[in-house]
PDB file of C-alpha atoms in Angstrom:
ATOM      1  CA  UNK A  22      15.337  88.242   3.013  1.00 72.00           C
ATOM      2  CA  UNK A  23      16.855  87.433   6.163  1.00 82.00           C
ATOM      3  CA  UNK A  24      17.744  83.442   6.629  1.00 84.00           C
ATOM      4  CA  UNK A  25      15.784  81.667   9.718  1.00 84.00           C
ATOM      5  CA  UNK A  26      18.545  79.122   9.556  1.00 85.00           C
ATOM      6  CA  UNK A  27      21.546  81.352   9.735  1.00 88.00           C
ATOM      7  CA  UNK A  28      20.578  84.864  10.225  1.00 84.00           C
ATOM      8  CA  UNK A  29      22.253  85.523   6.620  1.00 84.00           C
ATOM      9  CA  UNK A  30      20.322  88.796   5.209  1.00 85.00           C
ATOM     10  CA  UNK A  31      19.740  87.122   0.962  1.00 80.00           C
ATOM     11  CA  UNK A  32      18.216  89.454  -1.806  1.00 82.00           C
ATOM     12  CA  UNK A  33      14.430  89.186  -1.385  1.00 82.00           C
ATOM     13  CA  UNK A  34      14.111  87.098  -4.580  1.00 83.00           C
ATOM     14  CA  UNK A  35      16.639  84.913  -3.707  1.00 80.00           C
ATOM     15  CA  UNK A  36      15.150  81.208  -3.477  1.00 82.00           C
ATOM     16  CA  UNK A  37      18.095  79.911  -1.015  1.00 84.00           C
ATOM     17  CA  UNK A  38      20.404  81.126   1.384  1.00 86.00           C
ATOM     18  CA  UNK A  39      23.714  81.931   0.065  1.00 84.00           C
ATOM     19  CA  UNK A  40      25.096  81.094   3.130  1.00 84.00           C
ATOM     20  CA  UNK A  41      23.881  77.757   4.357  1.00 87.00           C
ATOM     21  CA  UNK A  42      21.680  76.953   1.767  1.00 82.00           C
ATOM     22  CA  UNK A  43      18.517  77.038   3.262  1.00 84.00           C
ATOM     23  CA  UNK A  44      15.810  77.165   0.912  1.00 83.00           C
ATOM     24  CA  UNK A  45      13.601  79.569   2.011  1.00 75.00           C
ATOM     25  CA  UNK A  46       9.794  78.454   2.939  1.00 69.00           C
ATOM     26  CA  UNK A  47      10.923  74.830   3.546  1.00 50.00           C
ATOM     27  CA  UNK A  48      11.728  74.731   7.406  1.00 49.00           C
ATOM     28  CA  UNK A  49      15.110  74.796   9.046  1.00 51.00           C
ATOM     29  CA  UNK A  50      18.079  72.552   7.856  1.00 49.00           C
ATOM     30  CA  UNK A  51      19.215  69.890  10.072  1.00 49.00           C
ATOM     31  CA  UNK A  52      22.323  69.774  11.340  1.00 54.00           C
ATOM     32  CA  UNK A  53      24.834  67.552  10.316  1.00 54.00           C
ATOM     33  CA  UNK A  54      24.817  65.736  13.430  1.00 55.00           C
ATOM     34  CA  UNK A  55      21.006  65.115  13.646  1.00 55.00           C
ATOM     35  CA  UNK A  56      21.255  64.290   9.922  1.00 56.00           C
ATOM     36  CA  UNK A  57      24.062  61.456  11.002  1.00 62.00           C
ATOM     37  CA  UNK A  58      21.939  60.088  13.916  1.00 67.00           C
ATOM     38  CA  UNK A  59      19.166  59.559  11.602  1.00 69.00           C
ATOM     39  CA  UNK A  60      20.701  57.963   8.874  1.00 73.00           C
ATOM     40  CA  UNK A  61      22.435  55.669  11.603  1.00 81.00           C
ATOM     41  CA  UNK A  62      18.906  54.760  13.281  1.00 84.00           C
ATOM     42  CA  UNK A  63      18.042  53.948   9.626  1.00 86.00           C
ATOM     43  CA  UNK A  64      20.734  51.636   9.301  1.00 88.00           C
ATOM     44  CA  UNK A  65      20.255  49.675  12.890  1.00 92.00           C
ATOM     45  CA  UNK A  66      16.847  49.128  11.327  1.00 92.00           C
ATOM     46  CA  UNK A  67      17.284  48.305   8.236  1.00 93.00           C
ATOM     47  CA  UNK A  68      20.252  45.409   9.869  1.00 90.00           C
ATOM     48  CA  UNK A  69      17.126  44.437  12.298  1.00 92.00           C
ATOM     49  CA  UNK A  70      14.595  44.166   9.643  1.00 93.00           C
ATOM     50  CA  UNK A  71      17.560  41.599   7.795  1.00 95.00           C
ATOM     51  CA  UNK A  72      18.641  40.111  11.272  1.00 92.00           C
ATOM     52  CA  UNK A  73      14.894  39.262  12.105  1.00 95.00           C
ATOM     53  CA  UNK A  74      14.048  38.053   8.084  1.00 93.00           C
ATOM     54  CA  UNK A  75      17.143  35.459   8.671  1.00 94.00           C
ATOM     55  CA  UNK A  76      15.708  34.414  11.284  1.00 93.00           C
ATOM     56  CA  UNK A  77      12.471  33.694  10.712  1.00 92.00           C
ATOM     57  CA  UNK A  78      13.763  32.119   7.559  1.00 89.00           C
ATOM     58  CA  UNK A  79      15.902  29.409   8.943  1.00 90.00           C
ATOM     59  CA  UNK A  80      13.535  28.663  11.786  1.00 90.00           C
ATOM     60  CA  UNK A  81      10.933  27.910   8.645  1.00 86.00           C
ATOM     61  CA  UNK A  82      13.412  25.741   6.990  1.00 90.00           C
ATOM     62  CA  UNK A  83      14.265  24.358  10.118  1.00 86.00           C
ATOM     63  CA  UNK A  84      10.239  23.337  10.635  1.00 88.00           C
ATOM     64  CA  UNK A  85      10.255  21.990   7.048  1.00 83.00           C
ATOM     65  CA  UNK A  86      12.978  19.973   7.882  1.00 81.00           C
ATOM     66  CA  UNK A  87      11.234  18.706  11.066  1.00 82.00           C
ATOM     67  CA  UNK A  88       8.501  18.144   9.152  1.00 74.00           C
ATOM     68  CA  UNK A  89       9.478  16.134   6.409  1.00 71.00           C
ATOM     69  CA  UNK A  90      11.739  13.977   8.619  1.00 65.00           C
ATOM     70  CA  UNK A  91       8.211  13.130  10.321  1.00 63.00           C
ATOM     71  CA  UNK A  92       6.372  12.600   7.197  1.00 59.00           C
ATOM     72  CA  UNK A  93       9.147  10.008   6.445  1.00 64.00           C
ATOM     73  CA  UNK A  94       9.318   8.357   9.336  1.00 57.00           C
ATOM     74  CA  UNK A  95       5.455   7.990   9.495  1.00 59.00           C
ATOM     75  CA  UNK A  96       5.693   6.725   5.657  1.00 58.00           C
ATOM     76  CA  UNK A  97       8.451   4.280   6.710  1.00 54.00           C
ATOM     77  CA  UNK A  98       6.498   3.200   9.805  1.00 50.00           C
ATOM     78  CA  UNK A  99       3.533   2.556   7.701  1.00 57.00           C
ATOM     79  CA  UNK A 100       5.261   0.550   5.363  1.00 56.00           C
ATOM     80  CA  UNK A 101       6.950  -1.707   7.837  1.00 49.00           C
ATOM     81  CA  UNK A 102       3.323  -2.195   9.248  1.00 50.00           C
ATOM     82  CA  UNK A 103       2.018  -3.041   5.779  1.00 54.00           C
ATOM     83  CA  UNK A 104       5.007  -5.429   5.714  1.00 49.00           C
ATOM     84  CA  UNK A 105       4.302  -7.070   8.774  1.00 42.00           C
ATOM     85  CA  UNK A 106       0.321  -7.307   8.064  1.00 45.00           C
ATOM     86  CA  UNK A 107       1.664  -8.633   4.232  1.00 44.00           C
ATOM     87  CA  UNK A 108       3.609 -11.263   6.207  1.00 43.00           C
ATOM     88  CA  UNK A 109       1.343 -11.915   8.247  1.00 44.00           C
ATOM     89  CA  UNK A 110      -1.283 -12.864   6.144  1.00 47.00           C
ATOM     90  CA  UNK A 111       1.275 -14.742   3.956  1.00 44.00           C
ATOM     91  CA  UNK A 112       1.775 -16.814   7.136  1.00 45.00           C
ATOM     92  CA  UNK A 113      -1.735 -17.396   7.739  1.00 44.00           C
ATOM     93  CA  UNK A 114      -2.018 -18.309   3.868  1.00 42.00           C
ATOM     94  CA  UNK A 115       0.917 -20.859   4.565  1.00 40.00           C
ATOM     95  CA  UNK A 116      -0.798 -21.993   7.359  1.00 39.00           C
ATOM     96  CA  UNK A 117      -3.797 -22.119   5.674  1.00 35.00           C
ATOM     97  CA  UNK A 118      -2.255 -24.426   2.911  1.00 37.00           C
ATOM     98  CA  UNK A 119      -0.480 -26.736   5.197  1.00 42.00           C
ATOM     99  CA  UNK A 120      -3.997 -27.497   7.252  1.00 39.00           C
ATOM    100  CA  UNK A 121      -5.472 -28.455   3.719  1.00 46.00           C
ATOM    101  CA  UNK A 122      -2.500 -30.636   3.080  1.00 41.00           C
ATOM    102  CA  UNK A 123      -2.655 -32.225   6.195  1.00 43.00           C
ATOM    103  CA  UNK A 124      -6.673 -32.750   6.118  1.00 46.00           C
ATOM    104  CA  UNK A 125      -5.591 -34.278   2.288  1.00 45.00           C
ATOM    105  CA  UNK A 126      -3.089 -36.498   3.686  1.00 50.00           C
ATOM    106  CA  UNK A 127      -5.465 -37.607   6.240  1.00 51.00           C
ATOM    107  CA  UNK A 128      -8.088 -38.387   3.719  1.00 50.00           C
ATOM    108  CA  UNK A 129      -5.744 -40.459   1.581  1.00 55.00           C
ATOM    109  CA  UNK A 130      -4.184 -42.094   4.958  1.00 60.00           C
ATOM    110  CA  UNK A 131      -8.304 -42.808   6.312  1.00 75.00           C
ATOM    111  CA  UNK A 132      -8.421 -44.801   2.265  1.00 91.00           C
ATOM    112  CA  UNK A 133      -7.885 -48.419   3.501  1.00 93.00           C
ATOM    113  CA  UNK A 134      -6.406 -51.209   1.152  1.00 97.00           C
ATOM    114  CA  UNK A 135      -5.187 -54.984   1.759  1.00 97.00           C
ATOM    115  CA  UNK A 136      -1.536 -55.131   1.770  1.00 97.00           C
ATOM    116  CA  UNK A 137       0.578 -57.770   1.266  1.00 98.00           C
ATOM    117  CA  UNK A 138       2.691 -57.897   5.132  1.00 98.00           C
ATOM    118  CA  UNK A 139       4.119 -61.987   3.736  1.00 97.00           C
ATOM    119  CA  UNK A 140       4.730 -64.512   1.523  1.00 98.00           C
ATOM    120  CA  UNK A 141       5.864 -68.153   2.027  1.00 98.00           C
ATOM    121  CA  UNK A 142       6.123 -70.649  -0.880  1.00 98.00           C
ATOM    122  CA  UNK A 143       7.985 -74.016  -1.253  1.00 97.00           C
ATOM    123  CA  UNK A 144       7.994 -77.432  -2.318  1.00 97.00           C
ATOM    124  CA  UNK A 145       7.618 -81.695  -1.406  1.00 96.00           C
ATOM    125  CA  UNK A 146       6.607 -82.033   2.452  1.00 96.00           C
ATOM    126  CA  UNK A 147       7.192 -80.103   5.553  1.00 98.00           C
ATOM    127  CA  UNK A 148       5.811 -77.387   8.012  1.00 98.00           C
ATOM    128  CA  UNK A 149       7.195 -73.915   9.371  1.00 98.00           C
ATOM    129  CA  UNK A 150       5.571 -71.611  12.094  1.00 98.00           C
ATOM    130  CA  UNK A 151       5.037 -67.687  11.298  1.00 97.00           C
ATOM    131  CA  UNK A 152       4.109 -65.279  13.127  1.00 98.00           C
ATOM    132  CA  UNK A 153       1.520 -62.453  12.033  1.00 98.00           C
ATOM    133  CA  UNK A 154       0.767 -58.996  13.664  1.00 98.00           C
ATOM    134  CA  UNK A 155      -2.651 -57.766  14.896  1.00 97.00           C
ATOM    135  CA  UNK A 156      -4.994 -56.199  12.732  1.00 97.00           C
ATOM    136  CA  UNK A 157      -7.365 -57.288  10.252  1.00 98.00           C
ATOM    137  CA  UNK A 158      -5.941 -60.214   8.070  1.00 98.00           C
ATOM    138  CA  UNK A 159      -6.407 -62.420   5.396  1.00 98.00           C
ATOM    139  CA  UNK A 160      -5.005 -65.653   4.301  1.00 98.00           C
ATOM    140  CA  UNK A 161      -4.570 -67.015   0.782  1.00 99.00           C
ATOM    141  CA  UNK A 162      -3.231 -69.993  -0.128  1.00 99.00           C
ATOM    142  CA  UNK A 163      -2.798 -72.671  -2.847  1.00 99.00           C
ATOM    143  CA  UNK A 164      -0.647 -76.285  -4.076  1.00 98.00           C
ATOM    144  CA  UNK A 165       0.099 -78.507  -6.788  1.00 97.00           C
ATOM    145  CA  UNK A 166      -0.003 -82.384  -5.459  1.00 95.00           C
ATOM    146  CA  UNK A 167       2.996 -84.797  -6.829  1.00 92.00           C
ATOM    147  CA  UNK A 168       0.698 -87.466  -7.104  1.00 82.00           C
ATOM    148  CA  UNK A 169      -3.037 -88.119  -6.173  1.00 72.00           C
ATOM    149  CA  UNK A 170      -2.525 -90.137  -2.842  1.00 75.00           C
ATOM    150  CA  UNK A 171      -5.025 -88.763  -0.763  1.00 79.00           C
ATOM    151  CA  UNK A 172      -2.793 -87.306   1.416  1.00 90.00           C
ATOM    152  CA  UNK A 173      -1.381 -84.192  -0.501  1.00 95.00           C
ATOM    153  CA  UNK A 174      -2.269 -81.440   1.417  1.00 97.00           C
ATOM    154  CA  UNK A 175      -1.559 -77.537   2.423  1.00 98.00           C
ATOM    155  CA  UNK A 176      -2.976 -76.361   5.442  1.00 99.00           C
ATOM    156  CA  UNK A 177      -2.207 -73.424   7.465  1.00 99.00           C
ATOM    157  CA  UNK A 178      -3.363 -73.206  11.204  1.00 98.00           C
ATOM    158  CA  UNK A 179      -3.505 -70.416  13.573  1.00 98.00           C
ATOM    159  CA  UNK A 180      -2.983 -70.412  17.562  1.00 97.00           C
ATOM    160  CA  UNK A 181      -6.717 -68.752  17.547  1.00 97.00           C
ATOM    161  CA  UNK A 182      -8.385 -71.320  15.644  1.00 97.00           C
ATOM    162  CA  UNK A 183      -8.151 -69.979  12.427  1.00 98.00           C
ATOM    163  CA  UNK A 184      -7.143 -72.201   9.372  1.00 98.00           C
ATOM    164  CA  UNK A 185      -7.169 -72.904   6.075  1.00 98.00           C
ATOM    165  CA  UNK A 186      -6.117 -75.283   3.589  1.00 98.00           C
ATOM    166  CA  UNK A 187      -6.589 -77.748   0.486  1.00 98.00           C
ATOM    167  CA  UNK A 188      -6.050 -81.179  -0.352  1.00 95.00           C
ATOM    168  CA  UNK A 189      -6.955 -84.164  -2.753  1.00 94.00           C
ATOM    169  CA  UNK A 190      -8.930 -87.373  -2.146  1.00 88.00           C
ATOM    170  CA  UNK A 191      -7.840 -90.593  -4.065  1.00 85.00           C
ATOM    171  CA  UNK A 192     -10.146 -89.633  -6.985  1.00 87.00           C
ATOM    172  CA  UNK A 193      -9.415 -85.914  -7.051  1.00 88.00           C
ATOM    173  CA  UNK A 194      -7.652 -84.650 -10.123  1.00 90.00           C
ATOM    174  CA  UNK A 195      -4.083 -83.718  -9.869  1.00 91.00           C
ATOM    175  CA  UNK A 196      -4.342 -80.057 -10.288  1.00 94.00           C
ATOM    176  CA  UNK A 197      -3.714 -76.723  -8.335  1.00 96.00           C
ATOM    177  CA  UNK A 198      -6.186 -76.500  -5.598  1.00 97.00           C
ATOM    178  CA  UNK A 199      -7.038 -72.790  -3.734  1.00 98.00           C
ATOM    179  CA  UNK A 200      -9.034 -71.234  -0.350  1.00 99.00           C
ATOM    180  CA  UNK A 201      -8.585 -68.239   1.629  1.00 98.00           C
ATOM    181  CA  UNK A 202     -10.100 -66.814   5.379  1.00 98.00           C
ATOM    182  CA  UNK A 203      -9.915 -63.946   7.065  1.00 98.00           C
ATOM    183  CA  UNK A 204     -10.006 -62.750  11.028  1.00 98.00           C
ATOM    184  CA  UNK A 205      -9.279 -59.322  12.696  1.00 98.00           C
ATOM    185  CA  UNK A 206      -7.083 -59.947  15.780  1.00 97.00           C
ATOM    186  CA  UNK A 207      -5.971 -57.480  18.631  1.00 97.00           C
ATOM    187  CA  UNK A 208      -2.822 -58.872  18.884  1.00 97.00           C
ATOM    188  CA  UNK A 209      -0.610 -60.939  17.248  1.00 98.00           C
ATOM    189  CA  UNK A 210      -0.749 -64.949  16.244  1.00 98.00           C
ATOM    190  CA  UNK A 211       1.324 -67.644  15.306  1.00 98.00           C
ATOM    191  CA  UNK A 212       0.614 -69.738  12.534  1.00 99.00           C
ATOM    192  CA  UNK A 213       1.683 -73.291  11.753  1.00 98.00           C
ATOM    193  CA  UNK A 214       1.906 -74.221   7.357  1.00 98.00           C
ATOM    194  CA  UNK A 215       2.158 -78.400   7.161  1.00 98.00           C
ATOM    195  CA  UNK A 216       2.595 -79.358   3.742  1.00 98.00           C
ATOM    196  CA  UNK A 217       2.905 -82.641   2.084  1.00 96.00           C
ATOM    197  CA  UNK A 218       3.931 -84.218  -1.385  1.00 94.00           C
ATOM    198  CA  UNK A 219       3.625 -81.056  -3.228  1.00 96.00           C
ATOM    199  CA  UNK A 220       5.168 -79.576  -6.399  1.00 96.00           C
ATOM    200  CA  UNK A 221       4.678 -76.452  -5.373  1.00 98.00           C
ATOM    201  CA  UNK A 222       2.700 -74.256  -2.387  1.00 98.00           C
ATOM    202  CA  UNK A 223       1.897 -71.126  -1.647  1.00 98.00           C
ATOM    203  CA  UNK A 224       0.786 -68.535   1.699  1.00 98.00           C
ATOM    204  CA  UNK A 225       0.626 -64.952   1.376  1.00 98.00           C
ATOM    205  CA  UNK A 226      -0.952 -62.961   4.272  1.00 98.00           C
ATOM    206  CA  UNK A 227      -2.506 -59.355   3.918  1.00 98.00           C
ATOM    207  CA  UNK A 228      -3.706 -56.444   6.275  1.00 98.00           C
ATOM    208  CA  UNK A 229      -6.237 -54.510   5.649  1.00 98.00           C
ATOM    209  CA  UNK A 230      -4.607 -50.657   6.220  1.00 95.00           C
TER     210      UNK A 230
END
């Protein structure tokens, strides 16, 4: 059997050339060279196939990267705006509070008392001028006579007409003696306190505020 690879004449049962090798029935043999240029084509492939999975693999790590970066900084911006809306309202809360403390303050500020704004006291016989602010005021005041001559007195007179006072007759007992008055004024007076044989006398004045 001649060989179609090499022209080699084999034994007609021969399977192969004994030559080249050829098996018989299966084609022509490459040549070595053709047999190189494939396996090197196989190669550049194969290195482009690996080149290409590279780099579609680091371009996908690259966009999870990218990604999660994002994720975070949108997780980070979200929390600072929580934060800020958390403060905020915390603000409003402490504004809140500080309203209702003020409206408090102003309810215990609009509960009006008499206060006590002087107090005079002495003895025996005399007079002094005071003077007392504007407002709404009241006068109390009250002695103890030395003797019943029917001149022991305590009276207190204002420069608007106002006045007050006590005293004893000949036949009054000898004991302490009381009044009071009141005015509301838009500005200030002066008051005059005469006093005369006393043990003891009193003035206190009082706004109402």
């Amino acid at each position: 059997m001649k060989c179609e690879n090499c022209g080699f004449e084999n034994k007609d049962t021969a399977k192969f050339c004994t030559k080249c090798g050829a098996e018989f029935n299966a084609g022509p043999v490459a040549p070595p060279a053709e047999l190189s240029s494939s396996n090197n084509s196989k190669y550049i492939i194969i290195a482009l196939v690996i080149v290409i999975l590279i780099l579609v693999g680091c371009v996908g790590y690259f966009m999870g990267t990218m990604n999660t970066g994002d994720a975070q900084s949108s997780g980070a911006v979200d929390n600072a705006s929580q934060e800020v809306s958390s403060s905020d309202d915390s603000g409003n809360d402490e504004g809140s509070a500080k309203t209702q403390t003020t409206s408090s303050s102003s309810s215990s500020s609009k509960s009006k008392s008499w206060e006590s704004i002087g107090s005079y006291s002495g003895s025996g016989s005399g007079s002094q001028t005071i003077t007392v602010p504007e407002g709404q005021i009241m006068v109390k005041l009250s002695a103890y006579p030395i003797k019943n001559y029917a001149t022991n007195h305590l009276y207190v007179t204002g420069s608007n007409g106002q006045s007050g006072g006590v005293d004893w007759g000949s036949h009054s007992d000898v004991e302490t003696r009381s009044d009071s008055f009141s005015y509301t004024s838009s500005s200030s007076e002066t008051f005059t306190i005469d006093y005369y044989e006393t043990v003891s006398w009193e003035v206190e004045f009082y706004r109402y505020q």
